[in-house]
Amino acid sequence: MANPTPSTASPPVAERLRRSVVRTPLPPPDDRGRMKLVMDSLVLHLHPAKVARPALKLTYTFGLGGLLILLFLTLVSTGVLLLFAYTPSPDAAYQSMIALQTQVNFGNLIRNLHHWSANLMVVVALLHLLRVFYTSGFAPPREFNWVIGVSLLLLVVAANFTGYLLPWDQLAYWAITVGTSLLGYVPVVGDTLTRLLLGGPEVGAATLTNFYALHIAIIPLAIAALVSFHIWRVRKDRITLPREVDRPPDKTRVTTIPHLVSIELVYALVWLALLVGWASFVNAPLEEAANPAHSPNPAKAAWYFMGLQELLMHFHPLFGAIIIPGLGLLGLLSIPYLQQDMESAGVWFRSRRGRWMAGASFLLGVAATFGWVLADEYWLDWPGWLPFLPSFVSNGWIPFALLLLVLMGYYELAKKLGHTDCEARQALFTFLLAAFVTLTVIGIFFRGEGMALTLLGR
Ligand code: HEM
């Protein structure tokens, strides 16, 4: 077919109008104007130009995701400063901490800021996970971002754990010894994994080198990469809009500058002030120098592993250290892929009934866990009652099967009471959350000498 001959007709009216517009160049911005342009374009690289008004409500996100970014930036900047004073060798690490605290200007403040921000980050990451869970913020298309979030939580814990060893004091040495011993229970590859992480059969100079490399380079880089991906996904998928039951979300949009940015700025400044205030008065712990020959009594893991350590006191290690935590993690990762009730996205606790059920499940979970820990301490004796069975059956399979029966019964009960699948799953999650929190509290505050149950760890 022949090419159409180019048209010689004059361009359409709109085009002629566009061409006729005389573009008067803007006057060049002064220094303040230029600064504002740079800042605005930086903000608009990180945020969309407009955001939904309801997403600005502080009682929806509580700003927890933003707080995590602030804490990460604080950790990176204080961490870099700490590198100037710290020596990663067993002979010098402890002394370098003492010198940092006593001879370096603001050294103590910087260490305190780093320590407390790191611990706060574990708590805030968990709270952010709970906020997302209880508002169904993981519903499609955000399923994969939930998985990225769970990986971030694990990395935040790993960053804390590897940092714990660096001061090389008694607390650090023994908490890492207890913590890494859990890895040995992984079937088949447990010993190889432990040796790989420790760089030998026990915590020593090679462990410090390994943990140092993981702590200052590998884990922070992995967190930075995953956070960038996480935030990019939040921007693409947009944040789930909060709403009341039976009401569509308010979709009014406002400009990011100044509406969102001013809130973020005030929020960040308030948190920075609180952090600096706290770090000025409360010192990060530092005990005597590590002594591999003298184990403290009780020898406890870091606080975020106390729930696991407590679980190990009631189950055979294969179940306490591997099967139960492994299934817990698998369950957490699969939450967004289970059948979803899309109606509940953005509604706190799915519904009014869901809220009541979640509250009741939490209280029940706390009471049941306390009751079970007491019963196991003073009455239950599976291996003694069933001496003919191997201990991984009497103290593993049997209590584990009972636990599964209780959980299945609870789920069915929630459904019999008229709750939807989604609300029943929320009830189960809340029950398990309460159990984990209770085990952690018991481990931290109610275990004393020889890990016996005592009042407030005495
Ligand atoms: C270093 C850790 C993390 C950072 C810096 C981070 C940052 C953020 C930010 C800034 C948002 C926007 C809304 C908000 O502030 O709530 C967000 C949303 C989200 N986060 Fe995270 N997050 C982290 C960890 C997690 C974890 C542990 C989970 C869950 C397992 C998670 C899952 C999600 C999901 C699914 C959304 C979208 C929620 C919605 O649309 O309502 N994040 N995150």
Short mmCIF file of N, CA and C in Angstrom, two decimals, residues 165-325:
data_model
loop_
_atom_site.label_atom_id
_atom_site.label_comp_id
_atom_site.label_asym_id
_atom_site.label_seq_id
_atom_site.Cartn_x
_atom_site.Cartn_y
_atom_site.Cartn_z
N LEU A 165 27.45 -8.98 71.10
CA LEU A 165 28.74 -9.58 71.49
C LEU A 165 29.87 -8.56 71.54
N LEU A 166 29.72 -7.47 70.75
CA LEU A 166 30.87 -6.59 70.51
C LEU A 166 31.52 -6.00 71.77
N PRO A 167 30.77 -5.60 72.83
CA PRO A 167 31.46 -5.03 74.00
C PRO A 167 32.34 -6.05 74.72
N TRP A 168 32.13 -7.33 74.45
CA TRP A 168 32.94 -8.42 75.03
C TRP A 168 32.96 -8.36 76.56
N ASP A 169 31.78 -8.13 77.15
CA ASP A 169 31.69 -8.22 78.61
C ASP A 169 30.99 -9.54 78.96
N GLN A 170 30.81 -9.79 80.27
CA GLN A 170 30.21 -11.05 80.70
C GLN A 170 28.82 -11.26 80.09
N LEU A 171 28.04 -10.16 80.12
CA LEU A 171 26.67 -10.23 79.60
C LEU A 171 26.70 -10.70 78.14
N ALA A 172 27.58 -10.06 77.35
CA ALA A 172 27.67 -10.35 75.92
C ALA A 172 28.12 -11.78 75.70
N TYR A 173 29.21 -12.15 76.36
CA TYR A 173 29.80 -13.47 76.11
C TYR A 173 28.80 -14.59 76.39
N TRP A 174 28.12 -14.50 77.54
CA TRP A 174 27.25 -15.61 77.92
C TRP A 174 25.91 -15.58 77.20
N ALA A 175 25.42 -14.39 76.89
CA ALA A 175 24.14 -14.33 76.14
C ALA A 175 24.35 -14.94 74.75
N ILE A 176 25.53 -14.68 74.15
CA ILE A 176 25.78 -15.23 72.81
C ILE A 176 26.04 -16.73 72.91
N THR A 177 26.71 -17.15 74.00
CA THR A 177 26.93 -18.59 74.17
C THR A 177 25.58 -19.31 74.27
N VAL A 178 24.65 -18.76 75.10
CA VAL A 178 23.33 -19.39 75.24
C VAL A 178 22.57 -19.31 73.91
N GLY A 179 22.59 -18.15 73.29
CA GLY A 179 21.82 -17.93 72.05
C GLY A 179 22.27 -18.84 70.92
N THR A 180 23.59 -18.94 70.73
CA THR A 180 24.07 -19.75 69.60
C THR A 180 23.92 -21.24 69.88
N SER A 181 23.83 -21.62 71.18
CA SER A 181 23.68 -23.05 71.48
C SER A 181 22.34 -23.57 70.93
N LEU A 182 21.35 -22.66 70.76
CA LEU A 182 20.05 -23.08 70.22
C LEU A 182 20.19 -23.63 68.81
N LEU A 183 21.18 -23.07 68.08
CA LEU A 183 21.37 -23.47 66.68
C LEU A 183 21.79 -24.94 66.57
N GLY A 184 22.47 -25.41 67.61
CA GLY A 184 22.95 -26.79 67.62
C GLY A 184 21.82 -27.81 67.54
N TYR A 185 20.58 -27.40 67.86
CA TYR A 185 19.46 -28.35 67.84
C TYR A 185 18.88 -28.56 66.45
N VAL A 186 19.35 -27.78 65.47
CA VAL A 186 18.84 -27.99 64.09
C VAL A 186 19.29 -29.39 63.67
N PRO A 187 18.36 -30.25 63.24
CA PRO A 187 18.76 -31.62 62.89
C PRO A 187 19.78 -31.62 61.75
N VAL A 188 20.67 -32.58 61.78
CA VAL A 188 21.69 -32.87 60.77
C VAL A 188 22.76 -31.77 60.64
N VAL A 189 22.35 -30.51 60.31
CA VAL A 189 23.36 -29.49 60.02
C VAL A 189 23.63 -28.56 61.21
N GLY A 190 22.99 -28.85 62.37
CA GLY A 190 23.08 -27.95 63.53
C GLY A 190 24.51 -27.64 63.93
N ASP A 191 25.35 -28.71 64.08
CA ASP A 191 26.73 -28.50 64.54
C ASP A 191 27.54 -27.71 63.52
N THR A 192 27.35 -28.05 62.24
CA THR A 192 28.09 -27.34 61.18
C THR A 192 27.71 -25.87 61.19
N LEU A 193 26.40 -25.60 61.33
CA LEU A 193 25.93 -24.20 61.34
C LEU A 193 26.55 -23.43 62.51
N THR A 194 26.53 -24.08 63.70
CA THR A 194 27.08 -23.40 64.89
C THR A 194 28.55 -23.10 64.68
N ARG A 195 29.31 -24.10 64.18
CA ARG A 195 30.75 -23.88 63.95
C ARG A 195 31.00 -22.77 62.94
N LEU A 196 30.14 -22.73 61.91
CA LEU A 196 30.29 -21.71 60.87
C LEU A 196 30.10 -20.32 61.47
N LEU A 197 29.06 -20.18 62.30
CA LEU A 197 28.77 -18.87 62.88
C LEU A 197 29.82 -18.47 63.91
N LEU A 198 30.22 -19.45 64.74
CA LEU A 198 31.18 -19.14 65.81
C LEU A 198 32.61 -19.09 65.30
N GLY A 199 32.86 -19.67 64.13
CA GLY A 199 34.23 -19.73 63.61
C GLY A 199 35.07 -20.72 64.41
N GLY A 200 34.42 -21.64 65.11
CA GLY A 200 35.13 -22.65 65.92
C GLY A 200 34.14 -23.34 66.83
N PRO A 201 34.62 -24.16 67.77
CA PRO A 201 33.69 -24.92 68.62
C PRO A 201 32.98 -24.05 69.67
N GLU A 202 33.60 -22.94 70.06
CA GLU A 202 32.95 -22.08 71.07
C GLU A 202 33.17 -20.60 70.77
N VAL A 203 32.50 -19.74 71.56
CA VAL A 203 32.63 -18.30 71.33
C VAL A 203 34.08 -17.87 71.60
N GLY A 204 34.73 -17.23 70.62
CA GLY A 204 36.14 -16.82 70.77
C GLY A 204 36.46 -15.69 69.81
N ALA A 205 37.77 -15.53 69.54
CA ALA A 205 38.21 -14.41 68.68
C ALA A 205 37.55 -14.47 67.30
N ALA A 206 37.45 -15.69 66.73
CA ALA A 206 36.87 -15.81 65.38
C ALA A 206 35.38 -15.42 65.41
N THR A 207 34.71 -15.71 66.54
CA THR A 207 33.29 -15.35 66.63
C THR A 207 33.15 -13.83 66.59
N LEU A 208 34.07 -13.16 67.33
CA LEU A 208 34.00 -11.70 67.38
C LEU A 208 34.20 -11.13 65.97
N THR A 209 35.18 -11.69 65.22
CA THR A 209 35.42 -11.21 63.85
C THR A 209 34.17 -11.43 62.98
N ASN A 210 33.59 -12.66 63.08
CA ASN A 210 32.39 -12.96 62.27
C ASN A 210 31.25 -12.00 62.60
N PHE A 211 31.00 -11.84 63.91
CA PHE A 211 29.87 -11.01 64.32
C PHE A 211 30.10 -9.55 63.93
N TYR A 212 31.35 -9.11 64.01
CA TYR A 212 31.69 -7.73 63.65
C TYR A 212 31.37 -7.48 62.17
N ALA A 213 31.82 -8.40 61.32
CA ALA A 213 31.57 -8.24 59.86
C ALA A 213 30.07 -8.25 59.58
N LEU A 214 29.37 -9.18 60.22
CA LEU A 214 27.91 -9.25 59.99
C LEU A 214 27.24 -7.97 60.48
N HIS A 215 27.70 -7.50 61.66
CA HIS A 215 27.02 -6.37 62.30
C HIS A 215 27.26 -5.04 61.61
N ILE A 216 28.50 -4.81 61.15
CA ILE A 216 28.75 -3.47 60.60
C ILE A 216 28.57 -3.39 59.09
N ALA A 217 28.57 -4.53 58.40
CA ALA A 217 28.46 -4.44 56.94
C ALA A 217 27.28 -5.23 56.39
N ILE A 218 27.31 -6.55 56.58
CA ILE A 218 26.36 -7.39 55.83
C ILE A 218 24.91 -7.12 56.23
N ILE A 219 24.63 -7.14 57.54
CA ILE A 219 23.21 -6.98 57.95
C ILE A 219 22.70 -5.56 57.64
N PRO A 220 23.47 -4.48 57.97
CA PRO A 220 22.95 -3.14 57.63
C PRO A 220 22.71 -2.96 56.13
N LEU A 221 23.60 -3.52 55.31
CA LEU A 221 23.39 -3.39 53.85
C LEU A 221 22.12 -4.13 53.43
N ALA A 222 21.93 -5.32 54.01
CA ALA A 222 20.72 -6.09 53.67
C ALA A 222 19.47 -5.33 54.12
N ILE A 223 19.54 -4.71 55.32
CA ILE A 223 18.37 -3.95 55.81
C ILE A 223 18.11 -2.77 54.87
N ALA A 224 19.20 -2.06 54.49
CA ALA A 224 19.02 -0.88 53.63
C ALA A 224 18.38 -1.30 52.30
N ALA A 225 18.85 -2.42 51.74
CA ALA A 225 18.30 -2.86 50.44
C ALA A 225 16.82 -3.24 50.60
N LEU A 226 16.51 -4.03 51.65
CA LEU A 226 15.12 -4.47 51.81
C LEU A 226 14.18 -3.31 52.17
N VAL A 227 14.68 -2.36 53.00
CA VAL A 227 13.83 -1.21 53.35
C VAL A 227 13.51 -0.41 52.08
N SER A 228 14.51 -0.23 51.20
CA SER A 228 14.26 0.52 49.96
C SER A 228 13.18 -0.17 49.14
N PHE A 229 13.29 -1.49 49.03
CA PHE A 229 12.29 -2.24 48.27
C PHE A 229 10.90 -2.14 48.94
N HIS A 230 10.91 -2.27 50.27
CA HIS A 230 9.66 -2.21 51.06
C HIS A 230 8.93 -0.88 50.84
N ILE A 231 9.69 0.21 50.91
CA ILE A 231 9.09 1.54 50.78
C ILE A 231 8.62 1.76 49.34
N TRP A 232 9.42 1.27 48.39
CA TRP A 232 9.02 1.39 46.98
C TRP A 232 7.69 0.67 46.75
N ARG A 233 7.53 -0.51 47.37
CA ARG A 233 6.27 -1.25 47.23
C ARG A 233 5.12 -0.48 47.89
N VAL A 234 5.39 0.12 49.08
CA VAL A 234 4.33 0.89 49.76
C VAL A 234 3.88 2.02 48.84
N ARG A 235 4.85 2.65 48.16
CA ARG A 235 4.52 3.77 47.26
C ARG A 235 3.71 3.28 46.08
N LYS A 236 4.10 2.12 45.55
CA LYS A 236 3.40 1.61 44.36
C LYS A 236 1.99 1.12 44.71
N ASP A 237 1.89 0.34 45.80
CA ASP A 237 0.58 -0.26 46.15
C ASP A 237 -0.31 0.72 46.89
N ARG A 238 0.28 1.81 47.38
CA ARG A 238 -0.39 2.78 48.25
C ARG A 238 -0.76 2.11 49.57
N ILE A 239 -0.81 2.91 50.61
CA ILE A 239 -1.11 2.36 51.93
C ILE A 239 -2.62 2.06 52.03
N THR A 240 -2.97 0.98 52.72
CA THR A 240 -4.38 0.63 52.91
C THR A 240 -5.08 1.77 53.65
N LEU A 241 -6.24 2.17 53.14
CA LEU A 241 -6.90 3.33 53.78
C LEU A 241 -7.72 2.90 54.99
N PRO A 242 -7.58 3.63 56.09
CA PRO A 242 -8.35 3.27 57.29
C PRO A 242 -9.82 3.60 57.08
N ARG A 243 -10.67 2.80 57.68
CA ARG A 243 -12.10 3.11 57.58
C ARG A 243 -12.86 2.42 58.70
N GLU A 244 -14.11 2.86 58.88
CA GLU A 244 -14.98 2.23 59.87
C GLU A 244 -15.67 1.04 59.21
N VAL A 245 -16.20 0.11 60.02
CA VAL A 245 -16.94 -1.02 59.47
C VAL A 245 -18.12 -0.49 58.66
N ASP A 246 -18.46 -1.16 57.56
CA ASP A 246 -19.61 -0.82 56.72
C ASP A 246 -19.56 0.58 56.12
N ARG A 247 -18.40 1.22 56.14
CA ARG A 247 -18.30 2.53 55.50
C ARG A 247 -17.12 2.53 54.54
N PRO A 248 -17.30 3.04 53.32
CA PRO A 248 -16.14 3.07 52.40
C PRO A 248 -15.11 4.07 52.90
N PRO A 249 -13.83 3.87 52.54
CA PRO A 249 -12.82 4.82 53.03
C PRO A 249 -13.00 6.19 52.39
N ASP A 250 -12.63 7.23 53.14
CA ASP A 250 -12.64 8.60 52.63
C ASP A 250 -11.42 8.72 51.71
N LYS A 251 -11.66 9.03 50.42
CA LYS A 251 -10.53 9.04 49.48
C LYS A 251 -10.02 10.44 49.16
N THR A 252 -10.43 11.44 49.98
CA THR A 252 -9.93 12.80 49.73
C THR A 252 -8.41 12.80 49.74
N ARG A 253 -7.83 13.53 48.77
CA ARG A 253 -6.37 13.57 48.72
C ARG A 253 -5.86 14.98 49.02
N VAL A 254 -4.70 15.03 49.68
CA VAL A 254 -4.08 16.32 49.97
C VAL A 254 -2.63 16.28 49.48
N THR A 255 -2.02 17.44 49.30
CA THR A 255 -0.63 17.43 48.79
C THR A 255 0.32 16.99 49.90
N THR A 256 1.35 16.24 49.49
CA THR A 256 2.34 15.74 50.46
C THR A 256 3.04 16.90 51.15
N ILE A 257 3.39 17.95 50.33
CA ILE A 257 3.99 19.16 50.90
C ILE A 257 2.89 20.19 51.01
N PRO A 258 2.50 20.69 52.14
CA PRO A 258 3.14 20.52 53.44
C PRO A 258 2.45 19.48 54.34
N HIS A 259 1.30 18.90 53.91
CA HIS A 259 0.49 18.14 54.88
C HIS A 259 1.23 16.96 55.53
N LEU A 260 1.80 16.07 54.70
CA LEU A 260 2.47 14.90 55.27
C LEU A 260 3.84 15.26 55.83
N VAL A 261 4.57 16.09 55.07
CA VAL A 261 5.95 16.40 55.46
C VAL A 261 6.02 17.11 56.80
N SER A 262 5.07 18.01 57.06
CA SER A 262 5.15 18.73 58.34
C SER A 262 4.90 17.77 59.51
N ILE A 263 3.97 16.82 59.33
CA ILE A 263 3.72 15.85 60.41
C ILE A 263 4.98 15.00 60.63
N GLU A 264 5.57 14.55 59.52
CA GLU A 264 6.76 13.69 59.64
C GLU A 264 7.90 14.42 60.35
N LEU A 265 8.06 15.70 60.02
CA LEU A 265 9.15 16.47 60.60
C LEU A 265 8.97 16.61 62.12
N VAL A 266 7.75 16.98 62.53
CA VAL A 266 7.50 17.16 63.96
C VAL A 266 7.66 15.82 64.68
N TYR A 267 7.12 14.76 64.08
CA TYR A 267 7.18 13.42 64.68
C TYR A 267 8.65 13.00 64.87
N ALA A 268 9.47 13.21 63.83
CA ALA A 268 10.88 12.80 63.90
C ALA A 268 11.61 13.62 64.97
N LEU A 269 11.31 14.94 65.04
CA LEU A 269 12.02 15.77 66.02
C LEU A 269 11.64 15.37 67.44
N VAL A 270 10.34 15.06 67.65
CA VAL A 270 9.91 14.65 69.00
C VAL A 270 10.62 13.35 69.39
N TRP A 271 10.67 12.38 68.47
CA TRP A 271 11.32 11.11 68.79
C TRP A 271 12.81 11.29 69.03
N LEU A 272 13.45 12.15 68.23
CA LEU A 272 14.89 12.38 68.43
C LEU A 272 15.14 12.99 69.81
N ALA A 273 14.25 13.94 70.18
CA ALA A 273 14.41 14.58 71.49
C ALA A 273 14.24 13.54 72.60
N LEU A 274 13.24 12.66 72.46
CA LEU A 274 13.01 11.63 73.48
C LEU A 274 14.22 10.68 73.57
N LEU A 275 14.73 10.30 72.40
CA LEU A 275 15.87 9.36 72.38
C LEU A 275 17.10 9.98 73.04
N VAL A 276 17.40 11.23 72.64
CA VAL A 276 18.60 11.88 73.20
C VAL A 276 18.40 12.08 74.70
N GLY A 277 17.17 12.45 75.10
CA GLY A 277 16.89 12.64 76.54
C GLY A 277 17.11 11.35 77.29
N TRP A 278 16.55 10.27 76.81
CA TRP A 278 16.69 8.96 77.47
C TRP A 278 18.16 8.54 77.53
N ALA A 279 18.86 8.68 76.36
CA ALA A 279 20.25 8.22 76.28
C ALA A 279 21.18 9.09 77.15
N SER A 280 20.74 10.31 77.49
CA SER A 280 21.59 11.17 78.33
C SER A 280 21.54 10.70 79.78
N PHE A 281 20.45 10.03 80.16
CA PHE A 281 20.32 9.67 81.57
C PHE A 281 20.44 8.17 81.85
N VAL A 282 20.14 7.33 80.85
CA VAL A 282 20.15 5.89 81.11
C VAL A 282 21.28 5.23 80.33
N ASN A 283 22.25 4.67 81.06
CA ASN A 283 23.42 4.07 80.41
C ASN A 283 23.13 2.69 79.86
N ALA A 284 23.75 2.38 78.73
CA ALA A 284 23.68 1.02 78.20
C ALA A 284 24.48 0.13 79.14
N PRO A 285 24.02 -1.11 79.39
CA PRO A 285 24.73 -1.94 80.36
C PRO A 285 26.14 -2.32 79.90
N LEU A 286 27.06 -2.40 80.84
CA LEU A 286 28.41 -2.92 80.57
C LEU A 286 28.88 -3.58 81.87
N GLU A 287 29.05 -4.91 81.82
CA GLU A 287 29.48 -5.62 83.04
C GLU A 287 30.99 -5.77 83.04
N GLU A 288 31.52 -6.71 83.87
CA GLU A 288 32.98 -6.91 83.84
C GLU A 288 33.36 -7.53 82.50
N ALA A 289 34.69 -7.54 82.22
CA ALA A 289 35.18 -8.11 80.96
C ALA A 289 34.78 -9.58 80.87
N ALA A 290 34.59 -10.09 79.65
CA ALA A 290 34.16 -11.48 79.45
C ALA A 290 35.14 -12.45 80.12
N ASN A 291 34.55 -13.46 80.80
CA ASN A 291 35.39 -14.48 81.42
C ASN A 291 34.83 -15.85 81.05
N PRO A 292 35.42 -16.48 80.01
CA PRO A 292 34.88 -17.76 79.54
C PRO A 292 34.89 -18.84 80.61
N ALA A 293 35.69 -18.65 81.68
CA ALA A 293 35.78 -19.70 82.70
C ALA A 293 34.69 -19.55 83.75
N HIS A 294 34.00 -18.42 83.77
CA HIS A 294 33.02 -18.20 84.84
C HIS A 294 31.66 -17.82 84.27
N SER A 295 30.73 -18.79 84.32
CA SER A 295 29.40 -18.51 83.77
C SER A 295 28.52 -17.88 84.85
N PRO A 296 27.81 -16.79 84.53
CA PRO A 296 26.91 -16.20 85.53
C PRO A 296 25.73 -17.12 85.79
N ASN A 297 25.10 -16.95 86.93
CA ASN A 297 23.92 -17.75 87.24
C ASN A 297 22.77 -16.82 87.60
N PRO A 298 21.68 -16.79 86.85
CA PRO A 298 21.37 -17.58 85.67
C PRO A 298 22.04 -17.01 84.42
N ALA A 299 22.35 -17.89 83.45
CA ALA A 299 22.89 -17.43 82.16
C ALA A 299 21.71 -17.29 81.21
N LYS A 300 21.36 -16.04 80.90
CA LYS A 300 20.17 -15.81 80.08
C LYS A 300 20.55 -15.33 78.69
N ALA A 301 19.69 -15.63 77.71
CA ALA A 301 19.87 -15.11 76.35
C ALA A 301 19.47 -13.64 76.34
N ALA A 302 19.67 -12.96 75.20
CA ALA A 302 19.22 -11.57 75.07
C ALA A 302 17.69 -11.54 75.23
N TRP A 303 17.13 -10.41 75.67
CA TRP A 303 15.70 -10.38 76.05
C TRP A 303 14.76 -10.85 74.95
N TYR A 304 15.12 -10.54 73.65
CA TYR A 304 14.20 -10.92 72.57
C TYR A 304 14.24 -12.41 72.29
N PHE A 305 15.20 -13.14 72.90
CA PHE A 305 15.21 -14.60 72.76
C PHE A 305 14.73 -15.30 74.03
N MET A 306 14.31 -14.51 75.03
CA MET A 306 13.91 -15.14 76.30
C MET A 306 12.65 -16.00 76.13
N GLY A 307 11.76 -15.62 75.20
CA GLY A 307 10.57 -16.43 74.94
C GLY A 307 10.98 -17.81 74.46
N LEU A 308 11.98 -17.84 73.58
CA LEU A 308 12.47 -19.12 73.05
C LEU A 308 13.15 -19.93 74.16
N GLN A 309 13.97 -19.24 74.98
CA GLN A 309 14.68 -19.94 76.04
C GLN A 309 13.67 -20.55 77.03
N GLU A 310 12.58 -19.79 77.29
CA GLU A 310 11.54 -20.27 78.20
C GLU A 310 10.83 -21.48 77.59
N LEU A 311 10.57 -21.42 76.29
CA LEU A 311 9.90 -22.53 75.59
C LEU A 311 10.74 -23.81 75.72
N LEU A 312 12.07 -23.62 75.65
CA LEU A 312 12.98 -24.77 75.73
C LEU A 312 12.93 -25.45 77.10
N MET A 313 12.46 -24.69 78.11
CA MET A 313 12.41 -25.28 79.44
C MET A 313 11.21 -26.22 79.57
N HIS A 314 10.31 -26.18 78.59
CA HIS A 314 9.09 -26.98 78.71
C HIS A 314 8.97 -28.03 77.62
N PHE A 315 9.80 -27.95 76.59
CA PHE A 315 9.72 -28.91 75.49
C PHE A 315 11.09 -29.51 75.22
N HIS A 316 11.09 -30.69 74.63
CA HIS A 316 12.34 -31.27 74.12
C HIS A 316 12.93 -30.24 73.13
N PRO A 317 14.30 -30.07 73.12
CA PRO A 317 14.90 -29.03 72.29
C PRO A 317 14.49 -29.08 70.81
N LEU A 318 14.26 -30.29 70.29
CA LEU A 318 13.87 -30.37 68.88
C LEU A 318 12.57 -29.60 68.65
N PHE A 319 11.68 -29.65 69.64
CA PHE A 319 10.40 -28.94 69.50
C PHE A 319 10.52 -27.49 69.96
N GLY A 320 11.22 -27.28 71.12
CA GLY A 320 11.31 -25.93 71.69
C GLY A 320 12.15 -24.99 70.84
N ALA A 321 13.23 -25.53 70.21
CA ALA A 321 14.13 -24.63 69.48
C ALA A 321 13.90 -24.65 67.98
N ILE A 322 13.34 -25.75 67.46
CA ILE A 322 13.24 -25.86 66.00
C ILE A 322 11.79 -25.95 65.50
N ILE A 323 11.07 -27.01 65.91
CA ILE A 323 9.76 -27.26 65.28
C ILE A 323 8.75 -26.14 65.60
N ILE A 324 8.61 -25.79 66.88
CA ILE A 324 7.59 -24.77 67.21
C ILE A 324 7.96 -23.40 66.64
N PRO A 325 9.21 -22.88 66.87
CA PRO A 325 9.54 -21.58 66.25
C PRO A 325 9.49 -21.64 64.73
#
